[in-house]
CSV table of C-alpha atoms in Angstrom, one decimal:
chain,number,residue,atom,x,y,z
A,195,MET,CA,-2.4,-48.9,194.9
A,196,LYS,CA,-0.2,-46.1,194.4
A,197,ALA,CA,0.0,-47.3,190.5
A,198,ALA,CA,-3.7,-47.9,190.0
A,199,GLY,CA,-4.1,-43.9,191.7
A,200,VAL,CA,-1.6,-42.8,189.2
A,201,ALA,CA,-3.2,-44.5,186.5
A,202,LEU,CA,-6.8,-42.6,187.3
A,203,ILE,CA,-5.1,-39.7,187.7
A,204,GLY,CA,-3.2,-40.3,184.1
A,205,VAL,CA,-6.6,-41.3,183.0
A,206,ALA,CA,-8.3,-38.1,184.3
A,207,VAL,CA,-5.8,-35.8,182.9
A,208,VAL,CA,-6.0,-37.6,179.5
A,209,ALA,CA,-9.5,-37.0,180.0
A,210,ALA,CA,-9.6,-33.4,180.5
A,211,VAL,CA,-7.4,-32.9,177.7
A,212,VAL,CA,-9.3,-34.8,175.0
A,213,GLY,CA,-12.3,-32.9,177.0
A,214,GLY,CA,-11.1,-29.2,176.2
A,215,ILE,CA,-9.7,-30.7,172.5
A,216,THR,CA,-13.6,-31.5,172.2
A,217,ALA,CA,-14.9,-28.5,173.5
A,218,LEU,CA,-12.4,-26.8,171.2
A,219,SER,CA,-13.2,-28.3,168.2
A,220,GLY,CA,-16.8,-28.0,168.8
A,221,ASP,CA,-16.6,-24.6,168.9
A,222,GLY,CA,-15.0,-24.3,165.5
A,223,ALA,CA,-17.0,-26.6,164.1
A,224,ASN,CA,-20.2,-24.2,164.8
A,225,GLU,CA,-18.4,-21.3,163.6
A,226,ALA,CA,-18.0,-23.1,160.1
A,227,GLY,CA,-21.1,-23.9,159.4
A,228,PRO,CA,-24.6,-24.0,161.0
A,229,SER,CA,-24.5,-27.7,162.1
A,230,GLY,CA,-26.8,-29.4,165.1
A,231,THR,CA,-23.8,-29.3,167.8
A,232,SER,CA,-25.4,-25.4,169.1
A,233,SER,CA,-27.2,-27.4,171.4
A,234,THR,CA,-23.6,-29.4,172.6
A,235,SER,CA,-21.5,-26.0,172.7
A,236,PRO,CA,-21.2,-23.7,175.8
A,237,GLY,CA,-24.6,-21.1,175.2
A,238,THR,CA,-23.9,-17.8,173.2
A,239,SER,CA,-21.1,-18.2,170.9
A,240,GLY,CA,-22.2,-20.8,169.7
A,241,GLY,CA,-26.6,-19.6,169.7
A,242,THR,CA,-25.2,-16.5,168.3
A,243,SER,CA,-23.2,-17.6,165.2
A,244,ALA,CA,-25.7,-20.1,164.0
A,245,PRO,CA,-28.6,-17.7,164.0
A,246,PRO,CA,-26.6,-15.0,162.4
A,247,ALA,CA,-25.7,-17.3,159.5
A,248,THR,CA,-28.4,-18.6,158.6
A,249,SER,CA,-30.3,-14.9,158.7
A,250,SER,CA,-27.8,-13.4,156.2
A,251,THR,CA,-27.9,-16.8,154.5
A,252,ALA,CA,-31.7,-16.1,154.0
A,253,THR,CA,-31.4,-12.4,153.5
A,254,PRO,CA,-29.4,-12.2,150.4
A,255,PRO,CA,-32.1,-14.1,148.3
A,256,SER,CA,-34.5,-11.5,149.7
A,257,THR,CA,-32.0,-8.8,148.9
A,258,SER,CA,-31.9,-10.6,145.6
A,259,ALA,CA,-36.0,-10.7,144.9
A,260,ASN,CA,-36.7,-7.2,146.2
A,261,PRO,CA,-34.2,-5.8,143.7
A,262,THR,CA,-36.3,-7.6,141.0
A,263,SER,CA,-39.5,-6.2,142.1
A,264,PRO,CA,-38.7,-2.6,141.9
A,265,THR,CA,-36.7,-2.7,138.9
A,266,PRO,CA,-40.2,-2.7,137.3
A,267,PRO,CA,-41.5,-0.2,138.3
A,268,SER,CA,-38.7,1.9,137.5
A,269,PRO,CA,-39.1,2.0,134.5
A,270,THR,CA,-42.8,3.0,134.6
A,271,THR,CA,-42.3,5.6,136.7
A,272,PRO,CA,-39.4,7.4,134.6
A,273,PRO,CA,-41.6,6.7,130.8
A,274,PRO,CA,-42.4,10.9,131.2
A,275,GLY,CA,-39.0,11.9,130.9
A,276,GLN,CA,-36.4,8.8,129.8
A,277,PRO,CA,-38.2,6.0,128.7
A,278,THR,CA,-39.0,8.6,125.4
A,279,GLN,CA,-36.5,6.5,124.2
A,280,GLY,CA,-38.3,2.7,124.5
A,281,GLN,CA,-41.8,4.7,123.2
A,282,PRO,CA,-41.1,7.9,122.4
A,283,GLY,CA,-45.4,8.5,120.8
A,284,GLN,CA,-46.7,7.4,123.6
A,285,PRO,CA,-45.0,9.3,126.9
A,286,GLY,CA,-45.1,12.7,123.9
A,287,GLY,CA,-49.1,12.5,123.0
A,288,ASP,CA,-49.7,12.3,126.9
A,289,GLN,CA,-47.7,15.5,127.4
A,290,GLN,CA,-48.9,17.2,124.0
A,291,ALA,CA,-53.0,16.0,125.1
A,292,SER,CA,-52.3,17.8,128.9
A,293,ASN,CA,-51.4,20.8,127.2
A,294,LYS,CA,-54.4,21.1,124.9
A,295,TRP,CA,-57.2,22.2,127.6
A,296,VAL,CA,-55.7,25.2,128.2
A,297,THR,CA,-57.8,28.0,126.7
A,298,VAL,CA,-56.7,29.4,123.1
A,299,ARG,CA,-57.7,33.0,121.6
A,300,VAL,CA,-57.2,33.7,118.3
A,301,PHE,CA,-57.1,37.6,116.6
A,302,ASN,CA,-56.4,38.5,112.9
A,303,ASN,CA,-53.2,40.9,112.6
A,304,SER,CA,-53.8,41.4,108.5
A,305,THR,CA,-55.9,42.3,105.8
A,306,ILE,CA,-56.8,38.8,104.7
A,307,LYS,CA,-60.7,38.2,105.8
A,308,GLY,CA,-61.1,35.3,107.8
A,309,LEU,CA,-57.7,34.5,108.5
A,310,ALA,CA,-58.2,33.9,112.8
A,311,ASP,CA,-61.1,31.8,111.6
A,312,ARG,CA,-59.1,29.3,109.6
A,313,ALA,CA,-56.0,29.5,112.5
A,314,ALA,CA,-59.3,28.2,114.8
A,315,GLU,CA,-60.3,25.8,113.0
A,316,ASP,CA,-56.8,24.2,112.2
A,317,PHE,CA,-56.1,24.1,116.2
A,318,ARG,CA,-59.3,23.4,116.5
A,319,GLY,CA,-58.9,20.2,114.6
A,320,SER,CA,-55.6,19.4,115.8
A,321,GLY,CA,-57.5,19.4,119.3
A,322,TRP,CA,-56.7,22.8,120.7
A,323,ASN,CA,-59.2,24.2,122.9
A,324,VAL,CA,-60.1,27.3,120.9
A,325,ASN,CA,-62.9,29.6,122.5
A,326,GLU,CA,-62.4,33.0,120.9
A,327,VAL,CA,-61.3,34.3,117.9
A,328,SER,CA,-61.7,38.0,116.7
A,329,ASN,CA,-58.9,40.8,115.1
A,330,TYR,CA,-56.4,42.4,117.0
A,331,SER,CA,-55.9,46.1,115.8
A,332,GLN,CA,-53.9,47.6,117.8
A,333,GLY,CA,-50.6,47.5,116.5
A,334,VAL,CA,-48.5,45.9,113.9
A,335,ILE,CA,-47.4,41.7,114.9
A,336,PRO,CA,-44.3,41.0,112.7
A,337,THR,CA,-45.3,37.7,112.7
A,338,THR,CA,-48.1,35.2,114.0
A,339,THR,CA,-46.9,34.2,117.8
A,340,ALA,CA,-48.6,32.2,120.4
A,341,PHE,CA,-48.3,34.6,123.7
A,342,TYR,CA,-48.3,33.8,127.0
A,343,ARG,CA,-48.1,34.3,130.7
A,344,PRO,CA,-44.1,33.2,131.3
A,345,GLY,CA,-44.9,30.8,134.5
A,346,THR,CA,-47.8,29.1,134.1
A,347,ASP,CA,-49.5,26.3,132.2
A,348,GLU,CA,-49.9,28.6,129.1
A,349,GLU,CA,-46.1,28.9,128.2
A,350,ALA,CA,-45.8,25.0,127.8
A,351,ALA,CA,-48.9,25.1,125.6
A,352,ALA,CA,-48.1,28.1,123.7
A,353,LYS,CA,-44.6,26.8,122.8
A,354,GLN,CA,-46.4,23.2,121.9
A,355,LEU,CA,-49.1,25.1,119.5
A,356,ALA,CA,-46.0,27.1,117.8
A,357,GLN,CA,-44.2,23.8,117.5
A,358,GLU,CA,-47.2,21.9,116.1
A,359,PHE,CA,-47.9,24.9,113.4
A,360,GLY,CA,-44.9,26.1,112.5
A,361,ILE,CA,-45.0,29.9,114.5
A,362,LYS,CA,-43.3,31.9,117.3
A,363,ALA,CA,-44.3,32.3,121.1
A,364,GLU,CA,-43.4,34.6,123.2
A,365,PRO,CA,-44.3,36.0,126.5
A,366,ARG,CA,-47.1,38.3,126.3
A,367,PHE,CA,-46.5,42.4,125.9
A,368,PRO,CA,-47.0,45.3,127.2
A,369,GLY,CA,-50.0,45.9,125.4
A,370,ILE,CA,-52.0,41.9,125.9
A,371,GLU,CA,-50.1,41.8,129.4
A,372,SER,CA,-53.4,41.9,131.3
A,373,ALA,CA,-55.7,40.4,129.3
A,374,SER,CA,-58.1,37.3,130.0
A,375,PRO,CA,-56.1,33.9,130.6
A,376,GLY,CA,-55.1,31.9,128.2
A,377,VAL,CA,-52.8,31.3,124.8
A,378,ILE,CA,-53.2,34.5,122.7
A,379,VAL,CA,-52.7,33.5,118.8
A,380,ILE,CA,-52.0,37.0,116.6
A,381,VAL,CA,-51.9,35.7,113.1
A,382,THR,CA,-51.0,37.5,110.5
A,383,LYS,CA,-50.9,37.5,106.6
A,384,GLU,CA,-47.9,35.0,106.6
A,385,TYR,CA,-49.9,32.0,108.5
A,386,GLN,CA,-50.1,29.3,106.3
A,387,SER,CA,-53.5,27.3,107.0
A,388,GLY,CA,-53.9,23.5,107.4
A,389,HIS,CA,-49.8,23.5,108.2
A,390,LYS,CA,-51.4,20.9,110.7
A,391,GLY,CA,-54.7,19.2,110.5
A,392,SER,CA,-57.3,20.1,108.2
């Protein structure tokens, strides 16, 4: 009887040791990878390990997919500024067209009859919004210049027009500071008619 009892106790101890080893190895298996042992392992550690591993595994692919999507929009947004390298003609054309709505008034400051009319026709031929042609006789302007009010749309328009036609662009001087809004182009005898446009 005693021997049988000792044997039973020995079997119980062995079973307890085997059970402990199984429990420990079960936890290790859950940590190593999300297998079906999550229900066998006691609750929190197994359950917690498995879902985060699955979530993190699932998250990287979606993250990769997301950056791929934002990449196409990025090139679309910068074109007005940087992607000019890829398509210089288009962005520049859009910007130039946007400046041409600004009103332009052309004044002759020379003894050449019809010079302001010729300049106005050149500007119109290039798409500029010329709405007045006249003479400027309140002083001598040294060279054909597009005058603008700093900090307004006139500034970008005047600089663009000046670049197109090879003339100067400057802020308005005291004699014309209070004139109506718009770019004021005062042409002088050196103006080359037909520099751009016909």
